[in-house]
Coordinates of C-alpha atoms in Angstrom, one line a residue:
M1 CA 153.9 17.0 -66.7
S2 CA 153.0 20.4 -66.8
E3 CA 155.3 23.1 -64.9
Q4 CA 152.5 23.8 -62.4
T5 CA 152.0 20.1 -61.7
R6 CA 156.0 19.8 -61.0
E7 CA 156.0 22.8 -58.9
Q8 CA 152.8 21.4 -56.8
G9 CA 154.8 18.0 -56.4
T10 CA 158.3 19.6 -55.4
S11 CA 156.1 21.9 -52.8
R12 CA 154.5 19.1 -51.2
A13 CA 157.9 17.4 -50.7
R14 CA 160.2 20.5 -49.9
R15 CA 162.5 18.5 -47.5
V16 CA 163.6 14.8 -48.6
V17 CA 165.7 13.2 -46.2
V18 CA 167.5 10.0 -47.2
V19 CA 168.9 7.6 -44.6
G20 CA 172.0 5.7 -45.7
A21 CA 174.7 7.0 -47.7
G22 CA 175.8 3.8 -49.9
M23 CA 174.9 3.1 -53.5
A24 CA 171.0 3.4 -53.1
G25 CA 171.0 6.3 -50.8
V26 CA 173.4 8.4 -53.0
Q27 CA 171.5 7.5 -56.5
T28 CA 168.4 8.5 -54.7
A29 CA 169.8 11.9 -53.9
V30 CA 171.3 12.3 -57.3
A31 CA 168.1 11.1 -59.0
L32 CA 166.1 13.7 -57.2
R33 CA 168.2 16.5 -58.9
E34 CA 168.4 14.7 -62.2
Q35 CA 164.7 14.5 -62.4
G36 CA 164.4 18.3 -61.6
F37 CA 163.6 18.1 -57.8
Q38 CA 164.2 21.8 -56.5
G39 CA 163.5 21.1 -52.5
T40 CA 166.2 20.3 -49.9
V41 CA 167.8 16.9 -50.5
T42 CA 169.7 15.8 -47.0
L43 CA 171.9 12.5 -47.3
I44 CA 172.5 11.2 -43.6
G45 CA 175.4 8.2 -43.5
A46 CA 176.6 6.3 -40.2
E47 CA 180.2 6.3 -41.7
P48 CA 182.3 9.3 -41.6
H49 CA 184.0 8.6 -45.0
Q50 CA 182.9 10.2 -48.2
P51 CA 180.2 8.2 -49.4
Y52 CA 181.5 5.3 -51.5
D53 CA 181.0 2.0 -53.8
R54 CA 181.1 -1.3 -52.2
P55 CA 182.2 -3.9 -55.0
P56 CA 185.9 -2.7 -55.2
L57 CA 186.3 -3.3 -51.4
S58 CA 186.4 -7.2 -51.9
K59 CA 189.0 -6.7 -54.9
A60 CA 191.1 -3.3 -55.8
V61 CA 190.9 -1.8 -52.1
L62 CA 191.5 -5.1 -50.3
L63 CA 194.7 -5.9 -52.5
G64 CA 195.9 -2.2 -52.4
K65 CA 195.3 -1.4 -55.9
A66 CA 193.0 1.5 -54.8
E67 CA 192.9 3.5 -51.7
G68 CA 189.1 4.1 -51.6
S69 CA 186.0 3.8 -54.0
A70 CA 184.5 7.2 -53.3
F71 CA 181.5 8.1 -55.5
D72 CA 182.2 10.7 -58.5
V73 CA 179.4 12.9 -57.4
D74 CA 179.7 16.8 -56.5
F75 CA 177.2 16.9 -53.9
E76 CA 177.9 20.6 -53.3
A77 CA 177.2 21.3 -56.7
L78 CA 173.8 19.4 -56.9
G79 CA 172.9 21.1 -53.8
I80 CA 173.0 17.6 -51.6
E81 CA 173.5 18.3 -47.9
L82 CA 175.8 15.7 -46.4
R83 CA 175.6 14.5 -42.7
L84 CA 178.2 11.7 -42.4
G85 CA 179.4 9.9 -39.2
R86 CA 175.9 10.2 -37.9
E87 CA 173.8 7.4 -36.4
V88 CA 170.1 7.0 -36.9
L89 CA 168.3 6.0 -33.9
G90 CA 164.6 6.0 -34.8
V91 CA 161.8 7.7 -36.6
R92 CA 158.5 9.0 -35.6
P93 CA 156.2 9.2 -38.6
G94 CA 153.4 11.0 -37.0
E95 CA 155.5 14.0 -36.1
H96 CA 157.6 13.6 -39.6
E97 CA 160.9 13.3 -37.7
L98 CA 164.1 11.4 -37.8
D99 CA 165.8 11.0 -34.4
T100 CA 169.7 11.0 -34.7
E101 CA 172.5 11.2 -32.2
A102 CA 172.6 15.2 -33.1
G103 CA 169.2 15.6 -32.5
P104 CA 165.7 15.3 -34.5
V105 CA 165.8 15.9 -38.2
P106 CA 162.4 17.0 -39.7
Y107 CA 161.4 15.9 -43.0
D108 CA 158.5 15.9 -45.7
V109 CA 159.7 12.7 -47.5
L110 CA 161.9 10.4 -45.9
V111 CA 163.8 7.5 -48.0
L112 CA 165.2 4.4 -46.1
A113 CA 168.2 3.2 -47.9
T114 CA 170.2 1.7 -44.9
G115 CA 171.3 -1.4 -46.8
A116 CA 172.3 -4.4 -45.3
E117 CA 174.6 -5.6 -42.5
P118 CA 176.9 -8.7 -42.2
I119 CA 175.5 -11.6 -40.0
R120 CA 178.3 -12.3 -37.2
L121 CA 179.4 -15.7 -36.2
P122 CA 178.1 -16.6 -32.7
G123 CA 180.9 -16.6 -30.1
A124 CA 183.4 -14.8 -32.4
E125 CA 182.8 -11.3 -31.4
G126 CA 185.9 -9.9 -29.6
V127 CA 188.2 -12.8 -30.6
P128 CA 191.5 -11.4 -32.2
G129 CA 191.8 -12.0 -35.8
V130 CA 188.2 -12.3 -36.7
H131 CA 187.2 -10.0 -39.6
L132 CA 184.1 -9.1 -41.4
L133 CA 184.1 -7.4 -45.1
R134 CA 181.5 -5.1 -45.5
T135 CA 182.8 -1.5 -45.3
L136 CA 185.8 0.6 -46.2
D137 CA 187.2 0.1 -42.4
D138 CA 187.0 -3.5 -42.6
A139 CA 188.7 -3.7 -46.4
E140 CA 191.6 -1.4 -44.7
R141 CA 191.8 -3.8 -41.6
L142 CA 192.2 -6.7 -43.8
R143 CA 194.6 -5.4 -46.2
P144 CA 197.8 -5.6 -44.1
V145 CA 196.6 -9.2 -43.2
L146 CA 196.5 -10.3 -46.9
A147 CA 200.2 -8.4 -47.4
R148 CA 201.6 -10.7 -44.3
Q149 CA 200.4 -13.6 -46.3
H150 CA 198.5 -15.2 -43.2
D151 CA 196.8 -18.4 -43.1
I152 CA 193.4 -17.4 -43.5
V153 CA 190.1 -19.5 -43.0
V154 CA 187.0 -18.1 -44.5
V155 CA 183.7 -18.9 -43.0
G156 CA 181.0 -19.2 -45.5
A157 CA 181.3 -20.4 -49.4
G158 CA 178.7 -17.8 -50.5
W159 CA 179.4 -14.8 -52.8
I160 CA 181.5 -12.8 -50.6
G161 CA 183.4 -15.6 -49.6
A162 CA 184.4 -16.7 -52.9
E163 CA 185.5 -13.1 -53.7
F164 CA 187.7 -12.7 -50.6
A165 CA 189.2 -16.1 -51.3
T166 CA 190.1 -15.0 -54.7
A167 CA 191.6 -11.7 -53.4
A168 CA 193.6 -13.8 -50.6
R169 CA 194.9 -16.4 -52.9
E170 CA 196.2 -13.6 -55.4
A171 CA 198.1 -12.2 -52.5
G172 CA 199.7 -15.4 -52.0
C173 CA 197.9 -16.4 -48.8
A174 CA 196.9 -20.0 -47.7
V175 CA 193.0 -20.2 -48.0
T176 CA 190.7 -22.8 -46.4
V177 CA 186.9 -22.2 -46.9
V178 CA 184.7 -23.7 -44.7
E179 CA 180.8 -24.1 -45.6
A180 CA 178.2 -25.9 -43.3
A181 CA 176.1 -26.8 -46.6
D182 CA 177.2 -29.7 -48.8
R183 CA 178.0 -27.1 -51.7
P184 CA 179.2 -23.6 -52.2
L185 CA 176.5 -21.1 -52.8
A186 CA 173.8 -23.5 -51.4
G187 CA 171.3 -20.4 -50.4
A188 CA 171.5 -18.9 -53.7
L189 CA 171.7 -21.7 -56.5
P190 CA 170.2 -25.1 -57.0
P191 CA 172.7 -28.1 -56.0
E192 CA 173.2 -29.1 -59.9
V193 CA 174.4 -25.5 -60.8
A194 CA 176.5 -24.9 -57.7
A195 CA 178.3 -28.2 -57.7
P196 CA 180.6 -27.5 -60.8
M197 CA 181.9 -24.3 -59.0
A198 CA 183.4 -26.5 -55.9
S199 CA 186.2 -27.6 -58.1
W200 CA 187.2 -23.6 -58.7
Y201 CA 188.5 -23.4 -55.1
A202 CA 191.0 -26.4 -55.8
D203 CA 191.9 -24.9 -59.1
S204 CA 192.8 -21.7 -57.3
G205 CA 194.8 -23.4 -54.7
A206 CA 192.4 -22.8 -52.0
V207 CA 190.8 -25.8 -49.6
L208 CA 187.1 -26.1 -49.6
R209 CA 185.3 -28.1 -46.8
T210 CA 181.7 -28.6 -46.9
H211 CA 179.5 -30.2 -44.3
A212 CA 182.0 -28.0 -42.0
R213 CA 180.3 -26.2 -39.1
V214 CA 182.2 -24.2 -36.8
E215 CA 182.3 -25.2 -33.2
R216 CA 184.4 -22.3 -32.0
V217 CA 187.0 -19.8 -32.8
E218 CA 190.2 -19.3 -30.9
P219 CA 193.0 -17.1 -31.4
G220 CA 195.0 -18.6 -34.0
A221 CA 192.4 -21.2 -34.9
V222 CA 189.2 -22.5 -36.0
V223 CA 187.7 -25.7 -34.4
L224 CA 185.1 -27.6 -36.3
D225 CA 182.4 -29.3 -35.0
D226 CA 184.0 -32.7 -35.8
G227 CA 187.0 -31.7 -33.7
S228 CA 189.4 -30.6 -36.8
R229 CA 191.4 -27.8 -35.9
L230 CA 192.3 -25.3 -38.8
P231 CA 195.3 -22.9 -38.0
A232 CA 194.0 -19.2 -38.8
G233 CA 196.1 -16.1 -39.0
A234 CA 193.1 -14.4 -39.6
V235 CA 189.2 -15.4 -40.0
V236 CA 186.8 -13.9 -42.2
V237 CA 183.2 -14.6 -41.7
G238 CA 180.9 -14.2 -44.9
I239 CA 177.7 -16.0 -43.9
G240 CA 175.3 -13.5 -45.3
A241 CA 173.6 -10.3 -44.3
R242 CA 170.4 -8.9 -43.0
P243 CA 168.5 -5.6 -43.5
A244 CA 169.9 -2.9 -41.4
T245 CA 166.6 -2.1 -40.0
A246 CA 166.4 -2.7 -36.2
W247 CA 166.5 1.1 -35.6
L248 CA 162.9 1.1 -37.0
A249 CA 161.6 -0.9 -34.2
G250 CA 158.6 0.8 -32.9
S251 CA 157.9 3.1 -35.9
G252 CA 154.8 1.2 -36.9
I253 CA 156.9 0.7 -40.5
E254 CA 156.1 -2.8 -41.5
L255 CA 159.0 -5.3 -41.5
G256 CA 158.9 -8.5 -43.2
A257 CA 160.3 -12.2 -42.2
Q258 CA 163.9 -11.6 -42.6
G259 CA 163.6 -8.0 -41.0
E260 CA 163.4 -5.9 -44.3
V261 CA 161.1 -3.0 -44.9
V262 CA 158.0 -4.0 -47.0
A263 CA 157.6 -1.7 -49.4
D264 CA 154.9 -1.7 -52.3
E265 CA 155.1 -1.9 -56.0
H266 CA 156.0 1.9 -56.0
L267 CA 158.8 1.5 -53.2
R268 CA 156.4 3.2 -50.8
T269 CA 156.3 1.8 -46.9
C270 CA 153.1 1.4 -45.1
V271 CA 153.1 5.0 -43.7
P272 CA 152.9 8.0 -45.3
D273 CA 155.6 9.9 -46.9
V274 CA 158.2 6.8 -46.3
Y275 CA 159.9 5.3 -49.2
A276 CA 162.3 2.3 -48.8
V277 CA 165.0 1.1 -51.6
G278 CA 167.9 -1.1 -51.8
D279 CA 169.3 -4.0 -49.9
C280 CA 166.6 -2.9 -46.8
A281 CA 163.5 -3.4 -48.6
S282 CA 161.6 -5.9 -50.4
F283 CA 158.8 -5.4 -53.1
P284 CA 156.2 -7.1 -55.2
S285 CA 157.2 -8.5 -58.4
R286 CA 154.3 -8.8 -61.0
R287 CA 156.9 -10.5 -63.1
Y288 CA 157.8 -13.1 -60.8
G289 CA 154.4 -13.4 -59.0
E290 CA 156.3 -13.0 -55.5
R291 CA 158.1 -10.2 -53.2
L292 CA 161.6 -10.1 -53.8
L293 CA 164.4 -9.0 -51.5
V294 CA 167.5 -8.2 -53.5
H295 CA 170.8 -8.0 -51.8
H296 CA 172.6 -6.9 -55.0
W297 CA 174.4 -3.8 -56.2
D298 CA 172.0 -3.4 -59.4
N299 CA 169.0 -3.3 -57.3
A300 CA 170.4 -0.3 -55.3
L301 CA 171.3 1.5 -58.6
Q302 CA 167.9 1.0 -60.4
G303 CA 165.4 1.5 -57.6
P304 CA 166.3 5.2 -56.7
R305 CA 165.0 6.3 -60.2
T306 CA 161.7 5.0 -59.4
V307 CA 161.8 6.5 -55.7
A308 CA 162.6 9.8 -57.4
A309 CA 160.1 9.8 -59.9
N310 CA 157.4 8.8 -57.2
I311 CA 158.4 11.7 -55.1
I312 CA 158.4 14.3 -58.2
G313 CA 155.7 12.9 -60.0
E314 CA 151.8 12.7 -60.2
T315 CA 151.5 9.1 -61.8
P316 CA 153.2 6.6 -59.6
A317 CA 156.0 4.7 -61.4
V318 CA 156.0 1.0 -60.7
Y319 CA 159.3 -0.7 -59.7
D320 CA 159.6 -4.4 -61.2
P321 CA 163.2 -5.1 -62.6
V322 CA 164.8 -8.3 -64.0
P323 CA 167.2 -8.8 -60.9
Y324 CA 171.1 -8.7 -61.9
F325 CA 174.4 -9.3 -60.3
W326 CA 177.9 -10.4 -61.1
S327 CA 180.9 -12.0 -59.2
E328 CA 184.6 -12.2 -60.0
Q329 CA 185.7 -15.2 -58.5
F330 CA 188.8 -17.8 -59.2
G331 CA 189.5 -16.2 -62.7
R332 CA 185.9 -16.4 -63.9
F333 CA 182.9 -13.7 -64.4
V334 CA 179.9 -14.8 -63.5
Q335 CA 176.7 -13.0 -64.1
Y336 CA 173.2 -13.8 -63.1
A337 CA 169.6 -12.2 -64.3
G338 CA 166.3 -12.8 -63.3
H339 CA 164.7 -15.1 -60.4
H340 CA 164.7 -18.6 -61.1
G341 CA 162.3 -19.8 -58.1
A342 CA 159.3 -20.6 -59.9
A343 CA 161.1 -22.3 -63.0
D344 CA 159.9 -25.4 -64.5
R345 CA 162.6 -26.4 -66.6
T346 CA 166.3 -25.9 -66.4
L347 CA 168.7 -26.1 -69.7
W348 CA 172.7 -26.0 -70.0
R349 CA 174.4 -24.2 -72.9
G350 CA 177.9 -25.7 -72.7
D351 CA 180.0 -28.0 -70.7
P352 CA 180.0 -26.9 -66.8
A353 CA 183.7 -28.6 -66.5
G354 CA 184.8 -25.8 -69.0
P355 CA 185.6 -22.3 -68.8
A356 CA 182.4 -20.9 -70.2
W357 CA 178.9 -22.0 -70.0
T358 CA 175.3 -20.8 -69.2
V359 CA 172.4 -22.2 -67.4
C360 CA 168.7 -21.0 -68.5
W361 CA 165.6 -21.4 -66.3
L362 CA 162.2 -21.4 -68.2
K363 CA 158.8 -21.2 -67.1
Q364 CA 156.0 -22.4 -70.1
D365 CA 159.0 -21.8 -72.6
R366 CA 159.6 -18.3 -71.5
L367 CA 163.2 -17.3 -70.0
V368 CA 162.7 -16.2 -66.5
A369 CA 166.6 -16.4 -65.2
L370 CA 170.1 -17.4 -66.4
L371 CA 173.6 -17.7 -65.2
A372 CA 176.4 -17.0 -67.4
V373 CA 180.0 -18.3 -66.8
G374 CA 182.3 -16.6 -69.1
R375 CA 179.6 -15.9 -71.7
P376 CA 179.0 -12.2 -71.3
R377 CA 176.6 -12.2 -74.6
D378 CA 174.2 -14.9 -73.4
L379 CA 173.9 -12.5 -70.2
A380 CA 173.0 -9.4 -72.3
Q381 CA 170.8 -11.2 -74.9
G382 CA 169.1 -13.0 -72.2
R383 CA 168.2 -10.2 -69.9
R384 CA 166.6 -8.6 -72.7
L385 CA 164.5 -12.0 -73.6
I386 CA 163.5 -12.0 -70.0
E387 CA 162.2 -8.5 -69.8
A388 CA 160.3 -9.1 -72.9
G389 CA 158.7 -12.4 -71.8
T390 CA 159.8 -13.7 -75.2
P391 CA 158.9 -17.4 -75.9
M392 CA 161.8 -19.5 -76.6
R393 CA 162.5 -22.8 -78.4
P394 CA 164.4 -25.1 -75.9
D395 CA 166.0 -27.3 -78.4
A396 CA 167.4 -24.0 -79.9
L397 CA 168.4 -22.3 -76.5
A398 CA 170.4 -25.5 -75.6
D399 CA 172.8 -24.9 -78.4
P400 CA 175.7 -23.1 -77.0
A401 CA 176.8 -22.3 -80.8
R402 CA 173.5 -20.3 -81.5
P403 CA 173.0 -17.0 -79.9
L404 CA 170.5 -16.8 -77.7
K405 CA 168.4 -14.2 -79.5
D406 CA 168.2 -16.7 -82.6
A407 CA 166.3 -19.2 -80.1
T408 CA 163.1 -17.2 -79.9
A409 CA 160.0 -19.1 -81.1

């Protein structure tokens, strides 16, 4: 890109305002500077804390092994203006203005990076001892609960429920996890893949109750719809999250079926000069032939580079990653890459009753996704094979002693 073109690009976007000070928002601001943007960059966050990373909240911060997880970013040196503790109320794209508690904020380019917010358990609001785990304040409220070794009921056996249950058992708490579905991770993985994970709870000393719906929460107890009454010094709700986009109502910015911002392949919204990235946005994937809404850390890390490139550059950059995430639960390191929705074949590498195994999903002999438990080499090699679209030999792929890279056709 010529210097003149670069200058024209930055002059068209003199003021970039990023809403959301989580991973996606921070990385967008940083990427703009790394890629040479010379204009004003303002980062607005609803929480008063210095911007921080979320994964440690369910691990080191929760267990008191770390006081916080602030990003190691020198915002002042990068010329990034922070406006923290500021609620955003709405946006008026026609006027290129953002409405906040402290008044309107003008922008030339706006980036929506507000992430997702936890779904609350109906009827549990205001009941003492009911907790969510999404923010630093949530983790700090839960830390003394674990330290007192309360009986804890976790509602939801998804990723966050399993991670919290892991930390609570490590802290010495008695833990019961209740899940309305017939298995853990019912919304994320097929039944045959999630089924082996149910035994992990018992192995750790936690109780997993499936087909269990919460009728109501009372101080000191959770009552299930079958009449069971579970003692609960604390209740932690982990039943999913939804994009934090309610504030966009009436803005003209298109929202999808799950409330997410509908972005195009360049992460642009339907209105001029507004981008969306991270947990709050879906994007069309050519690789998978469908629109993806990815609520995971890696998406919030990778997407901002595309947004920054599109704000600065003349040639639009396309965002079409191989989704990736990981989870540490019950002494196991679980990693997933890709998207298995359209797969037509499933292959296992290793015994799911053992400590290390991998599931591979193929479509027409090409690897489209894999889940690796305790097999990080499978994940690393598989992710590259998915990106390349390399044809595989299923018989070789199913041999756990053979490296994935040696199972290509």
